[in-house]
Coordinates of N, CA and C in Angstrom, one line a residue:
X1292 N 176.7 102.7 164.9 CA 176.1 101.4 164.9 C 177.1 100.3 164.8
X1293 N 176.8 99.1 165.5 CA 178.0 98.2 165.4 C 177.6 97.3 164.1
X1294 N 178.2 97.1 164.0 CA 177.7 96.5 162.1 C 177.7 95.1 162.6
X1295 N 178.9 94.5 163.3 CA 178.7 93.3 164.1 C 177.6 92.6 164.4
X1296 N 177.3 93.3 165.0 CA 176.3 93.0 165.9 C 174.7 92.3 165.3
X1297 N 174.3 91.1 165.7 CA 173.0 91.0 165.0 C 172.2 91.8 164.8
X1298 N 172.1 92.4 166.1 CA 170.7 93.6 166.3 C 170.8 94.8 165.0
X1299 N 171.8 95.1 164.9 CA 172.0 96.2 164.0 C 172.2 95.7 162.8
X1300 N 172.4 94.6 162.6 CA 172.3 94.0 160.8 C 170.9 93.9 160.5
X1301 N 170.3 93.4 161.6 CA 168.8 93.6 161.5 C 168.0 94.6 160.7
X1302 N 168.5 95.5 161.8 CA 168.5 96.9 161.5 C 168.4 98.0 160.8
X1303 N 169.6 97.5 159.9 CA 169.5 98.1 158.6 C 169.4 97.6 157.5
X1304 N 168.8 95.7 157.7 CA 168.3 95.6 156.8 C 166.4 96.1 156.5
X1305 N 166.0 96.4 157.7 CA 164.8 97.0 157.2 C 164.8 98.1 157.5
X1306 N 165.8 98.9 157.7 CA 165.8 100.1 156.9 C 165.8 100.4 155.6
X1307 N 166.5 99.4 154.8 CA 166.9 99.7 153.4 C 165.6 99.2 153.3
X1308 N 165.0 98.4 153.6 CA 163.8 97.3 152.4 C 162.4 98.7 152.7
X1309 N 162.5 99.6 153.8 CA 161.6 100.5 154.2 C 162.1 101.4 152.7
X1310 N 163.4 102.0 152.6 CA 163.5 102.6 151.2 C 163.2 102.4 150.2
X1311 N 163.1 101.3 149.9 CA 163.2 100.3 148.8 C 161.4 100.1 148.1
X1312 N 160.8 99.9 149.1 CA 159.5 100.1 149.5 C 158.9 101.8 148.8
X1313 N 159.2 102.2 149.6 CA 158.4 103.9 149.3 C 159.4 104.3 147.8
X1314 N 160.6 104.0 147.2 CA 160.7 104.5 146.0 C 159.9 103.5 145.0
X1315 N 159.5 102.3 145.0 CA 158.4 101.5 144.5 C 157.5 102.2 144.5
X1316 N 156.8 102.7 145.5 CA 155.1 103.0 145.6 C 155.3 104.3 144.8
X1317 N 156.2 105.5 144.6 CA 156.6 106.5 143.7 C 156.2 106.4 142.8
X1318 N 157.2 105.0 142.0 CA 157.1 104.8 141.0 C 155.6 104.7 140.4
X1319 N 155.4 103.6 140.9 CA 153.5 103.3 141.0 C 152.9 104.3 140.7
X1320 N 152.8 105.1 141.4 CA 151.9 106.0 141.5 C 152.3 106.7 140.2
X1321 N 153.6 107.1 139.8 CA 153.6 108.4 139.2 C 152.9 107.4 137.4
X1322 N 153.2 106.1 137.4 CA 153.1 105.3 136.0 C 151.3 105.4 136.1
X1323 N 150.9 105.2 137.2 CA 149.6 105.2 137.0 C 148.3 106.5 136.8
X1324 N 149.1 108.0 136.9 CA 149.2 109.2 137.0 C 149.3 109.5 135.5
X1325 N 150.2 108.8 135.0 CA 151.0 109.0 133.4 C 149.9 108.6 132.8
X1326 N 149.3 107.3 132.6 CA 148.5 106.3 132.3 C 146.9 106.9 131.9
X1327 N 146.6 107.5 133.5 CA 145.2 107.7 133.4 C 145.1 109.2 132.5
X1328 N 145.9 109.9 132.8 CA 145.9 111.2 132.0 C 146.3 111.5 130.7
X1329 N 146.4 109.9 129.8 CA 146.5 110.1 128.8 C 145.1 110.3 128.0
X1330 N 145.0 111.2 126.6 CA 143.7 111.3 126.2 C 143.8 110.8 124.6
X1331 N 142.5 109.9 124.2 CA 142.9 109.7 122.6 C 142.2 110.2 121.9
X1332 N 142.2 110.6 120.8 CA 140.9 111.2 120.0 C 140.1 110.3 119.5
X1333 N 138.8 110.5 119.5 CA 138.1 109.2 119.1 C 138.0 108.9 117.6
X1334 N 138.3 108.0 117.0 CA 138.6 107.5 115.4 C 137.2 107.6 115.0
X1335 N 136.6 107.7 113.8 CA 135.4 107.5 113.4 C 135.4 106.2 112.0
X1336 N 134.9 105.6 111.6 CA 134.5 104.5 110.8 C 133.5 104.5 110.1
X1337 N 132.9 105.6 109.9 CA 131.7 106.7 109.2 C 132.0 106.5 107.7
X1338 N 131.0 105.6 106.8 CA 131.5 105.3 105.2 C 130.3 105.8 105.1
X1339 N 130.1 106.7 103.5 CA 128.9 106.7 103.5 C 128.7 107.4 101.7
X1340 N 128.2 106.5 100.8 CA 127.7 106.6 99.6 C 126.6 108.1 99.2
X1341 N 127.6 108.4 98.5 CA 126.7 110.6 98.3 C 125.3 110.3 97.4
X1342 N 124.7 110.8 98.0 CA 123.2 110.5 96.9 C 123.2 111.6 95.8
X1343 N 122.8 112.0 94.5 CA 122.7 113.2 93.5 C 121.4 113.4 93.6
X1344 N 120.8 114.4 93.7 CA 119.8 114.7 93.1 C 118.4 113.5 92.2
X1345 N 119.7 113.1 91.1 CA 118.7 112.3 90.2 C 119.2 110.6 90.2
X1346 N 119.8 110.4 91.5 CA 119.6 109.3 91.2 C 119.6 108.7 93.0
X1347 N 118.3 108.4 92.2 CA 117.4 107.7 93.6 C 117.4 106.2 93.9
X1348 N 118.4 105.4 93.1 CA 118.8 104.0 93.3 C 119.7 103.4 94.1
X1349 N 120.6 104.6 94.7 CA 122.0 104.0 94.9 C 122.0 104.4 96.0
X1350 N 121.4 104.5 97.2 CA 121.3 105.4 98.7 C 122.1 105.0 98.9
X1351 N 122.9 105.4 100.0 CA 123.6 105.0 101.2 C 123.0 105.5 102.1
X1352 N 123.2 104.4 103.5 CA 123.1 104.7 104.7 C 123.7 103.8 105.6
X1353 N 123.9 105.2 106.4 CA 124.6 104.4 107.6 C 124.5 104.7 109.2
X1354 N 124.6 103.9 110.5 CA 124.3 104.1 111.1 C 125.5 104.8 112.4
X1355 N 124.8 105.6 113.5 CA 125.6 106.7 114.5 C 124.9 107.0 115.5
X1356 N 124.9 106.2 116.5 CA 124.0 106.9 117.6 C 122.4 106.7 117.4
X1357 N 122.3 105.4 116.5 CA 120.5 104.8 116.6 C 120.2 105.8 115.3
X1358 N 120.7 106.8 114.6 CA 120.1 107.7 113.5 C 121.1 107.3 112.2
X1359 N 120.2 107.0 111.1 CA 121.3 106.9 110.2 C 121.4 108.3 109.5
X1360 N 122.1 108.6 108.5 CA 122.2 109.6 107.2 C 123.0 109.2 105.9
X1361 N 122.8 110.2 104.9 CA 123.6 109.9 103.9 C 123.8 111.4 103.3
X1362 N 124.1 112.2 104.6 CA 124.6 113.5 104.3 C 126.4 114.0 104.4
X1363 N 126.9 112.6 105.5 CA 128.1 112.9 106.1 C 128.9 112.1 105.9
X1364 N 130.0 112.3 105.7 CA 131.5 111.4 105.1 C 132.2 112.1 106.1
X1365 N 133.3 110.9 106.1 CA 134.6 111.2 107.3 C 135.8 110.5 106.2
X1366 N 137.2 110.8 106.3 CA 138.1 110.4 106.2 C 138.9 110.3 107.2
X1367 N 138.5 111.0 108.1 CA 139.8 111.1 109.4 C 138.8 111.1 110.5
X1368 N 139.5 111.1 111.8 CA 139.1 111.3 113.3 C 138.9 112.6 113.4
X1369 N 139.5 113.5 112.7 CA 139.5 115.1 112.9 C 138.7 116.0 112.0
X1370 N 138.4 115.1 110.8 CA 137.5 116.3 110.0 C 136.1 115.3 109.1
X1371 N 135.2 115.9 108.9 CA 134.1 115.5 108.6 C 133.6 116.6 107.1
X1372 N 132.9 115.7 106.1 CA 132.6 116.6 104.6 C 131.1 116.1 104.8
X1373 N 130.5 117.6 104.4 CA 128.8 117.2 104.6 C 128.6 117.9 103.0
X1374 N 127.5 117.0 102.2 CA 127.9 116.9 100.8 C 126.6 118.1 100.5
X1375 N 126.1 118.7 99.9 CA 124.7 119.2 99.6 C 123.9 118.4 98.9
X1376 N 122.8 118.0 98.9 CA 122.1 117.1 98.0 C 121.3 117.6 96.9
X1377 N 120.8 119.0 97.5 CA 119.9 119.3 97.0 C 120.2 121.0 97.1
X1378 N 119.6 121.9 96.2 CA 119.9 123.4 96.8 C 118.9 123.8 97.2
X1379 N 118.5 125.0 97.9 CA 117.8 125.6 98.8 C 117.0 126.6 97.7
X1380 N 115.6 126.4 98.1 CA 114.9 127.6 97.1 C 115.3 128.8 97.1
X1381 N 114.8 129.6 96.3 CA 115.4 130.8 96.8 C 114.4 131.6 97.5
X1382 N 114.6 132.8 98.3 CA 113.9 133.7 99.3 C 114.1 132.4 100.4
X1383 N 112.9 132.5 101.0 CA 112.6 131.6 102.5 C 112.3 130.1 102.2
X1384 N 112.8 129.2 102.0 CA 112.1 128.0 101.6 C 111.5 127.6 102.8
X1385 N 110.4 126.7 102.9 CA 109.4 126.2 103.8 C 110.1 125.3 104.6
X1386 N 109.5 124.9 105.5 CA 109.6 123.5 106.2 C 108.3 122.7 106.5
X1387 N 107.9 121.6 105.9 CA 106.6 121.3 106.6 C 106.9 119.7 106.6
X1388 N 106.0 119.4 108.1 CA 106.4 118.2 108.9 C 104.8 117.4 108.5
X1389 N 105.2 116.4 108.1 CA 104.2 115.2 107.8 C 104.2 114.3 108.0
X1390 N 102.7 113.4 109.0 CA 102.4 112.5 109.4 C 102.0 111.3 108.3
X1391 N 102.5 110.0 108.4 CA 102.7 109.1 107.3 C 102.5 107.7 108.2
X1392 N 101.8 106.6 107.9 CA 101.6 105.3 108.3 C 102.6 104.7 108.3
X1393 N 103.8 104.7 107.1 CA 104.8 103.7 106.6 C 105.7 104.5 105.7
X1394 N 106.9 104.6 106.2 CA 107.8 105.3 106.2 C 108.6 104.9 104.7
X1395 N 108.8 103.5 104.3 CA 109.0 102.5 103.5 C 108.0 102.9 102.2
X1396 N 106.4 102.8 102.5 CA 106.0 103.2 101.1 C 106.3 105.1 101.0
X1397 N 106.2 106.1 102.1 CA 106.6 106.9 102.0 C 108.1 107.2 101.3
X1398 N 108.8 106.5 101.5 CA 110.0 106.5 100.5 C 110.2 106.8 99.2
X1399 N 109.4 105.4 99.2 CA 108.8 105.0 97.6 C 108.2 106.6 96.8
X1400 N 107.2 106.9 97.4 CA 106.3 108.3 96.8 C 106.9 108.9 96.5
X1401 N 107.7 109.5 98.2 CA 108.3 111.0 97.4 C 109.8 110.8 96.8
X1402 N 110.3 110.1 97.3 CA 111.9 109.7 96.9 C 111.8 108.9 95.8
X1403 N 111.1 108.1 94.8 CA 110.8 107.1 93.6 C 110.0 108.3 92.7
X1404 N 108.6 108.3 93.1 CA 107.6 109.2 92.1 C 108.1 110.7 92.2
X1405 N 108.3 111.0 93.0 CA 108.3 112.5 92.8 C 109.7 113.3 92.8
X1406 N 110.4 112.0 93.3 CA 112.0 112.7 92.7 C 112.3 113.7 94.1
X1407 N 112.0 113.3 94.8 CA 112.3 114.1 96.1 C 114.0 113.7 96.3
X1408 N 114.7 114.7 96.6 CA 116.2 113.8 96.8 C 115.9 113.4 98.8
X1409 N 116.4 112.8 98.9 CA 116.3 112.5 100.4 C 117.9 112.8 101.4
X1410 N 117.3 113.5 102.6 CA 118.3 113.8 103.5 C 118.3 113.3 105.0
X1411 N 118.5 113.5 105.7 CA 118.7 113.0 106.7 C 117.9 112.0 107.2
X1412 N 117.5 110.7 107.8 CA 116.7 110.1 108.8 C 116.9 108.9 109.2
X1413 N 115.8 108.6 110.3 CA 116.4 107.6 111.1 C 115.1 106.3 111.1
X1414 N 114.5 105.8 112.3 CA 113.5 105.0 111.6 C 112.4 105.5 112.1
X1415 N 112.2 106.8 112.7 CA 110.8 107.4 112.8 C 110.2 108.8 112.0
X1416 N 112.1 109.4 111.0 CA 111.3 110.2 110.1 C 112.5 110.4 108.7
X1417 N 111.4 111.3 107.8 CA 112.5 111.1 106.6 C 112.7 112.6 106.5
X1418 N 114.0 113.3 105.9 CA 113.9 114.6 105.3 C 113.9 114.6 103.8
X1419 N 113.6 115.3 103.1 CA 113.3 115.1 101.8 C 113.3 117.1 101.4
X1420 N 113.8 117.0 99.7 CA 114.0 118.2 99.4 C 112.6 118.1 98.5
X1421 N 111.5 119.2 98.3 CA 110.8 119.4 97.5 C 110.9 120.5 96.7
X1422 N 111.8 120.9 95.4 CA 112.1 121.5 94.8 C 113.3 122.7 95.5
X1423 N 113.9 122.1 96.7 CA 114.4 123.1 97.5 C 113.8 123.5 98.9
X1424 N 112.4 123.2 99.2 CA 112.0 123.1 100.2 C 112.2 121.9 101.0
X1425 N 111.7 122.3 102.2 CA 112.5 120.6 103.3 C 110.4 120.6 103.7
X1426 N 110.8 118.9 103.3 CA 109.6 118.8 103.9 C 110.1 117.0 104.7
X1427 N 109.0 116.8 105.9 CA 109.5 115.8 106.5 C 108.4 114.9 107.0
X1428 N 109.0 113.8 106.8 CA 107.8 112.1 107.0 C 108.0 111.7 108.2
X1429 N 106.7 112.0 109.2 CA 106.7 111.5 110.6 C 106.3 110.2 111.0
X1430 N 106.4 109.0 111.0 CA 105.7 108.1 111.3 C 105.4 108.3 112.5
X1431 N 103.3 107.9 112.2 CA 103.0 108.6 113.8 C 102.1 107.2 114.1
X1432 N 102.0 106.5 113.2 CA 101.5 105.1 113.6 C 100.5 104.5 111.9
X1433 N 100.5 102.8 112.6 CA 100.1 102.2 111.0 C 98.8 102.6 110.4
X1434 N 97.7 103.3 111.6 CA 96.2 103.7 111.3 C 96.1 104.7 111.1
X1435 N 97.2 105.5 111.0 CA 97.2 106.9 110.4 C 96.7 107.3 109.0
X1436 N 95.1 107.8 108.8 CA 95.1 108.7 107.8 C 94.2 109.6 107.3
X1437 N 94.9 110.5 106.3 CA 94.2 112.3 106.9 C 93.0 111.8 106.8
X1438 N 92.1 112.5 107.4 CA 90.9 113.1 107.2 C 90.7 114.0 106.7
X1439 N 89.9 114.1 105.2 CA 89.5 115.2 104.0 C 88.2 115.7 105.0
X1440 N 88.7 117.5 104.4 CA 86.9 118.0 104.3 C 87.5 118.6 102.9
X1441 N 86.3 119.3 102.2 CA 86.1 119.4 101.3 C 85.3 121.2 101.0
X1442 N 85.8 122.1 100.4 CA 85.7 123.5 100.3 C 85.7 123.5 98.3
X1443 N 84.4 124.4 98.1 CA 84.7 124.3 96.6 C 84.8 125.6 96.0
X1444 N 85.8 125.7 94.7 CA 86.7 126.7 94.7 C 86.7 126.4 92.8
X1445 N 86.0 127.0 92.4 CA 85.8 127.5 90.9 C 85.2 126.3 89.8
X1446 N 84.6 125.6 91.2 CA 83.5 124.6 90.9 C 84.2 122.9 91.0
X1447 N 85.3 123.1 91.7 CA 86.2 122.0 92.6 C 85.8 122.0 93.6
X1448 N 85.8 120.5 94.1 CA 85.5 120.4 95.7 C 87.2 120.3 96.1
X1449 N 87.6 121.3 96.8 CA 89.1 121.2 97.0 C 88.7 120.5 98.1
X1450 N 90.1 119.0 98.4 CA 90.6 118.6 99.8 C 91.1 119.4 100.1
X1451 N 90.8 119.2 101.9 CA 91.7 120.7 102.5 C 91.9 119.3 103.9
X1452 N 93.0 119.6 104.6 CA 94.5 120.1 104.4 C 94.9 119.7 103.4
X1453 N 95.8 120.6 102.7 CA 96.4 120.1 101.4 C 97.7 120.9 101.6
X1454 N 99.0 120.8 100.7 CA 100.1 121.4 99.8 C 100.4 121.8 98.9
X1455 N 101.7 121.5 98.6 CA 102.2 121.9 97.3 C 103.3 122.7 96.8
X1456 N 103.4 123.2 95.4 CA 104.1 124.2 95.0 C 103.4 124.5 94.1
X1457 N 104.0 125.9 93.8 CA 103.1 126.8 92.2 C 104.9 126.4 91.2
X1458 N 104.5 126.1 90.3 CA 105.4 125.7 89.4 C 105.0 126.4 88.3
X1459 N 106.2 126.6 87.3 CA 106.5 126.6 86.2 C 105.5 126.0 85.1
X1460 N 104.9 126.4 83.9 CA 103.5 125.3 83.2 C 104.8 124.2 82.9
X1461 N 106.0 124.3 82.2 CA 106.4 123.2 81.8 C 106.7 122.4 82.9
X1462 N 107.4 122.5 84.0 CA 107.3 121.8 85.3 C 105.6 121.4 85.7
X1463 N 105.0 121.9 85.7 CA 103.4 121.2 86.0 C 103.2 119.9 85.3
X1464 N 103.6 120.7 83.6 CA 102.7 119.1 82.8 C 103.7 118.0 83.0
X1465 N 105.2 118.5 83.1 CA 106.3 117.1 83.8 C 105.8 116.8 84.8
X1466 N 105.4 117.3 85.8 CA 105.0 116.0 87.0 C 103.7 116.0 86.6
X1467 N 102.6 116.1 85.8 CA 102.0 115.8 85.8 C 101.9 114.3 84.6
X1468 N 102.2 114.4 83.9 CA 102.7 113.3 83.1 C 103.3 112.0 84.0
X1469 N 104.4 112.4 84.7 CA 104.8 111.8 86.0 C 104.0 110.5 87.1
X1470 N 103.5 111.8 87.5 CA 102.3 111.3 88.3 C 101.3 110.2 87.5
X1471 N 100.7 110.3 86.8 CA 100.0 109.5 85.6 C 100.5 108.1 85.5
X1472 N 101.6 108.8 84.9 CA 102.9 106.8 84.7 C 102.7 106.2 85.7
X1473 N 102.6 106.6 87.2 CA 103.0 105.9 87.9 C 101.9 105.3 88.7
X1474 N 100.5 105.8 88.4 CA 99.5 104.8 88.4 C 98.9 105.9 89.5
X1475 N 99.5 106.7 89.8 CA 98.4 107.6 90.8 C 96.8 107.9 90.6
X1476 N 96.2 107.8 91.6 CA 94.7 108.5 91.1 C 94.8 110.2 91.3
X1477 N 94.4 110.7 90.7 CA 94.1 112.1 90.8 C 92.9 112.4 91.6
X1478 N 92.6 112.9 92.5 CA 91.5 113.6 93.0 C 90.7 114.6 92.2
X1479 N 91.8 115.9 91.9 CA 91.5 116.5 90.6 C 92.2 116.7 89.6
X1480 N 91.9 115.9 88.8 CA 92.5 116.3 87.4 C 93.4 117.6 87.0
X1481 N 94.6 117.7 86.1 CA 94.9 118.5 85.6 C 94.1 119.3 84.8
X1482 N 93.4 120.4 85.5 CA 92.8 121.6 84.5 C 93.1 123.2 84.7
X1483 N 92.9 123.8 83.9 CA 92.9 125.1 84.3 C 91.6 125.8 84.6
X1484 N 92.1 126.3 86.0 CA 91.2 127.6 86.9 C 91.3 128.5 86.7
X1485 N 90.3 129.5 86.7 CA 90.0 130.5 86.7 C 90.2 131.2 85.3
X1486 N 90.0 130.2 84.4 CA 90.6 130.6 83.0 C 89.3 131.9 82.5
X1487 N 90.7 133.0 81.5 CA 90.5 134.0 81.1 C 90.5 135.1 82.2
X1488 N 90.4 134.8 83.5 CA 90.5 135.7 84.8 C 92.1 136.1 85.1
X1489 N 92.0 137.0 85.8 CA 92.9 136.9 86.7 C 93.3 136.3 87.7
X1490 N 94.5 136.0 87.5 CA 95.0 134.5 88.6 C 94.8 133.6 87.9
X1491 N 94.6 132.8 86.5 CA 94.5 132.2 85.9 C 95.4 130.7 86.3
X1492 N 95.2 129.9 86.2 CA 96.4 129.1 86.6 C 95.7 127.7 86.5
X1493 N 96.8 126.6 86.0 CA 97.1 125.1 86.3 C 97.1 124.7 87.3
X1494 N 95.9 123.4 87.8 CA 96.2 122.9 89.1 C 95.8 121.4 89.0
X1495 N 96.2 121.1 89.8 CA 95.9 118.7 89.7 C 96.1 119.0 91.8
X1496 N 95.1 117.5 91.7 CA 95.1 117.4 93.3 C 95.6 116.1 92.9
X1497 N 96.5 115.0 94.0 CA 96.3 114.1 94.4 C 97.0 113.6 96.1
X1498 N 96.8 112.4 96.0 CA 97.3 112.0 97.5 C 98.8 111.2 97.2
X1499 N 98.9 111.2 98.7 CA 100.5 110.2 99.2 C 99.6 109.1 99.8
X1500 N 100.4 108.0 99.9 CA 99.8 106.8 100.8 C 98.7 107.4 102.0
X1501 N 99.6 108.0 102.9 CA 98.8 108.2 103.7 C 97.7 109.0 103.6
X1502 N 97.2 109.5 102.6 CA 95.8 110.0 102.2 C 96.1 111.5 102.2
X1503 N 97.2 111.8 102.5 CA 97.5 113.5 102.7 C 97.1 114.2 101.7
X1504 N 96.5 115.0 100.9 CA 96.4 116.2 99.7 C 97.4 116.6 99.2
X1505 N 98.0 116.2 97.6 CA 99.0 117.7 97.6 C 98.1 118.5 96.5
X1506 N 98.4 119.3 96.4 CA 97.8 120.5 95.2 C 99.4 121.0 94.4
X1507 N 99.9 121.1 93.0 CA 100.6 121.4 92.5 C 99.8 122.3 91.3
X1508 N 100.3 123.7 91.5 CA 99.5 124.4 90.3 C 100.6 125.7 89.4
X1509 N 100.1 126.1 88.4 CA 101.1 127.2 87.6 C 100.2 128.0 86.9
X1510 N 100.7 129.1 87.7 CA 100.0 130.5 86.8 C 100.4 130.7 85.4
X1511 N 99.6 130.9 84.9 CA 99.7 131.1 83.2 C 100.7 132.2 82.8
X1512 N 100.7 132.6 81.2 CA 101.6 133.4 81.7 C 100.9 134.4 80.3
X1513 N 99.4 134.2 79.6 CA 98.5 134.8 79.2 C 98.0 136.1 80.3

């Protein structure tokens, strides 16, 4: 090539600027290659106040995805502590799901009066421990409420559907005493059934807001 020459100075100047060009777009590419295939772990910001058992003033909750809880603590992006609230009865403990008007006075009931510890929920249901069983508060709307029929049973008109637990006599007359303070009506009174029989046993009926039945009773031990 004559170096002289205009044509050829021409020449290899856009030669070089064609090099110059494609190790640019290289570069490019490979930074933006680098860039997209980087991956971050996602941080969590998850604070959350442990509830005990016996103290039903101090909840925490917090929110994740529209559901809150106050089962789960984070300190890191990488590990999570789920606390127990409550323990598990023993053999098979139950699960039963319950329809409730108002979630708020349902709180109140079982989580204030009855010392339910409370577990998981969000704003259409509650979990709650009933002595170790899981029982759960569905809001299914504000005109929700049971409908009693009535079966009689050692000269009790028992509401049916109903619940409950068979307790302990000194756990009976504690929530029954309980129940009392806190202005409940009883349906049926604390008495004993079937007395002098077999199967002998303590029983009280009353309701939750939403009209539901519970039945709590304890076999003697005559």
């Amino acid at each position: 090539i004559d170096c002289c020459h205009p044509k050829s100075i021409i020449q290899m100047l856009r030669s070089l600027s064609a090099v110059v060009s494609l190790a640019s777009l290289r570069t490019s590419a490979f930074t933006i290659a680098s860039t997209t295939t980087r991956c971050h772990p996602p941080t969590s910001s998850l604070v959350v106040s442990i509830l005990t058992p016996n103290d039903h003033h101090n909840r925490g909750t917090v929110s994740r995805n529209g559901e809150s809880s106050i089962r789960q603590s984070s300190s890191s992006s990488s590990s999570s502590e789920y606390v127990s609230l409550a323990n598990p009865a023993p053999g098979s403990p139950f699960h039963l799901a319950l329809p409730v008007h108002d979630l708020d006075i349902a709180k109140n009931f079982y989580g204030n009066i009855l010392g339910c510890a409370e577990g998981r929920s969000s704003e259409k249901w509650q979990d709650y421990s009933l002595n170790g069983h899981q029982i759960v508060c569905h809001w299914v709307g504000n005109d929700y409420r049971c409908q009693d029929y009535f079966n009689p049973v050692d000269g009790d008109d028992v509401p049916v559907p109903h619940f409950g637990l068979a307790l302990t006599e000194d756990q009976f007359h504690v929530l029954g005493d309980r129940v009392r303070a806190a202005g409940i009506q009883f349906v049926i009174e604390p008495h004993l059934r079937f007395k002098g029989q077999p199967g002998e046993q303590w029983t009280m009926f009353f309701k939750d807001p939403s009209n539901n039945n519970l039945e709590f009773k304890a076999m003697t031990t005559n």
